[in-house]
């Protein structure tokens, strides 16, 4: 198990409990803490002073405001961990904390292992001052283990997904290592073309995993939110309202939207892709082009992380129709045309025209995008998993180019090992013995 | 029954076993100024090579050079008695490039015996040790077969394959540590009686051939490298004449003979007679023929035992088949049609101490003061044994002096990888060093041993001042050369003609030699041409490696800096006596059993989570805070 530590890299972690709460604290510690703070936190009034809780905006790496928060900074040698560090007290939404953590990661910060902040505190000799807090943190580290257990099922699928690439690494390492450690054996030359092809496939698989698996895609592109409902429900209008600009063509003629339109938006501090699709209605009533549009809508619905179902409030049996349609977020639209008679607690009432209920709708969507509260640690695990797969893919790419440039076997092997170690971090396994096993079962070695 | 104790004064360090581990341990202890006693079964078998007459190889050559840097004897003795030196992996990259030699087996033994017998402060005694003397839970000495009680403050056990040794050949089996030598009876029982857990392993060796009955001239020759590479920085050119090895190979008929014997139930390896686990990488010929049935021929190296010997060692033919089968299959091999055997191959099964019971100082936790080194710890190979012997000897002395043990880091030396693997992971087959066991392989090269170990060696003072001065001289020369290359500029008018020859991109403006030397197409001879003078080949090759691996080396050091803090955090005994609450049952059990020396070592134990490390770290702090 490799474990990064101390004064070399800068780490971040959620420091408060994982249940949804009024306030969530993200802690950042390490040599780059000050730089990170300057780049992502803009104090509301003047300059920030150490130790003083300061109000301001926290920005993502593209300069967009993620939240309005309170930031406290400690100089090197005077913080909880003993390193330069700062804390952001955010609004307690998993969506916001995730966005902030993700943006820290995008800036080169590493997600701390559970208990790692405390470990740093201990190793820098700071723990005496804050012993009580530290113990608390360690208890939390134990609940992290529970979260780990929860994440295990998720990892099971992942383990399957990286099995192929990992087997390719073991294969290539066995071929290379055998020749490095046993030069006097007649092993012939490795089939470099075969290895290169296998590594290329492995790399493609890792890339695919990052791109298409729901968690990978979500973290990269944000969640996919599809607006789904009958024609003329006001889907395109709602999209434009959410986007704050004219993106979709709006028309009272039903069936105006035939293809799907995707717009990237910022919702409640997190990035989402909202998809506006063709309205759904009985296929008998529609022409061939619209039929394709409807098929596409159903595909998008199947792929989406969050389905927002829309029915105009003034439609006959609006509420029943809406429930029949189903979805993660239910919306009665055009409420300006007349409020519904019965009000269901789980339904958002929205008028895109009069800007009614849009904030509440955003919150409702954001809540669905973020995992439910107790699952938050699992989310963090997921982000760590993504980082592991990314590291594995990068090292593998370096190995491929080394192989390609006919670098010495030890160099190729070194990159393959880094790639393998990244996957090992993900799976809690150890590649080493497997490589040796492969060497000895494949080659007749030894005098 | 009290021993006589006559004539034996209390030794400060007593070493049991005069093999490769024992010699290094005894020499180190004596040279570090301790009154040392070496007790071994047969004085005329000191430093005998039980198996092939060769030292070094990939991973092993690295160990020998590390041993040299720290003040061991094997490197120099091998240089002085070697009759065939080669560099392996010349073309496969500097980190796996390794030195190997064929030794004149008898001269090596004699040379080592001469040094041991002549070392000031080192007494030797021929006897078999049959039991440990334990006083108040600590080692107090040993009892010999002769009935003597030899008292000592520290004991180093280096008994090789002799613990409960049983030799096998065909249906025969007889007790023995090595052919012609009796096993260490009683010692296993004594260890077990003090709670030490033992396991069982096996290994084997080849028959030896009478060279006069081999058609040597008909076989392809493997020549040594010129000039001969050296293990020790102390060595000049080899004093002995250099000879060639011969190559031959098994045939379909060889395999037929072996397969038939195995099918008839005559192979002790397959008929259940041998239970111990053998190494996967050092299989007997019967193993190879049966397990790799599709391979119709195996390469055999015929290695001379020595300049004055008519014996050949057929490397690749380890076997415990019955003698008639050995002779039959040998005679199916080209060049060996009329061969006569001088000694038969055999397998040996022996007890070993499960090495996870050792501290990183190689001291048995169950019996403070008792150190173990070499094959007794589950390793195989002279080099692995020697380097452990050296470390155990040094650490026995340090424990007498109340100093912290020497524990090498995994990124510092293969010796560090070896010990760390043994004490943390243990081993279930004879453990041999492979470079692939080191995660920082690119840092652990033969060419940078000085950079890795000189500082430590200076503080130990075991290696002679001359040896350390030579290493320092080389490291200084490398630094000076780097500086010089940084400061020397070349004009395009000079460089481009030469670059053109290797298809290098021409220069537009003057640049430093260092920048040019970084380029893959610029090798050492071209550097000299660019420079207009000839440099020191060893220095420039080292500089080239540092330059071409700079990126990797820097990345590795970044990774390492992170782990360093963990490796610096020592875990006191108190933490294992009362592990902090909150650890999982599995983690608690492993920690108490393996007693990792540092947080870093704990982190390498499988199943120890970062959260568990956090708990340990907090506990560490608490203990430190409550200390007076
Ligand atoms: C049959 C055989 C095959 C081998 N094959 C290989 C191989 O294929 N590849 C490989 O790398 N290595 C092989 N080896 C291993 C190699 O020889 C050893 O690893 C190496 O010699 C171990 O060194 P050591 O110092 O631990 O023990 P040894 O060199 O075995 O020395 C042990 C010494 O202790 C003495 N001794 C033992 N018990 C007592 C006692 N009770 N009292 C006093 N003195 C005692 C013995 O007399 C001996 O001098 C083989 C060894 C044997 C015996
Ligand atoms: N009164 C009112 N009309 C709306 C509202 N939203 C959309 N509409 C109108 O409803 C019609 C269909 O809208 P559109 O967004 O194209 O619906 P879509 O087919 O679901 O995409 C257009 O004429 C819009 O102007 C609203 O909130 N209030
Ligand atoms: Mg539309």
Coordinates of N, CA and C in Angstrom, one line a residue, chain B residues 48 95 144 422 475-476:
Chain B
X48 N 32.6 -22.7 2.3 CA 32.4 -23.6 1.2 C 31.2 -23.2 0.4
X95 N 20.2 -0.2 -14.7 CA 19.7 -0.7 -13.4 C 19.8 -2.2 -13.3
X144 N 27.7 -27.1 22.9 CA 28.2 -27.9 21.8 C 28.0 -29.4 21.9
X422 N 11.7 -10.0 4.1 CA 11.8 -11.2 5.0 C 11.0 -10.9 6.3
X475 N 32.6 9.3 -6.4 CA 31.4 10.2 -6.3 C 31.8 11.7 -6.6
X476 N 33.0 12.1 -6.0 CA 33.4 13.4 -6.3 C 33.7 13.7 -7.7

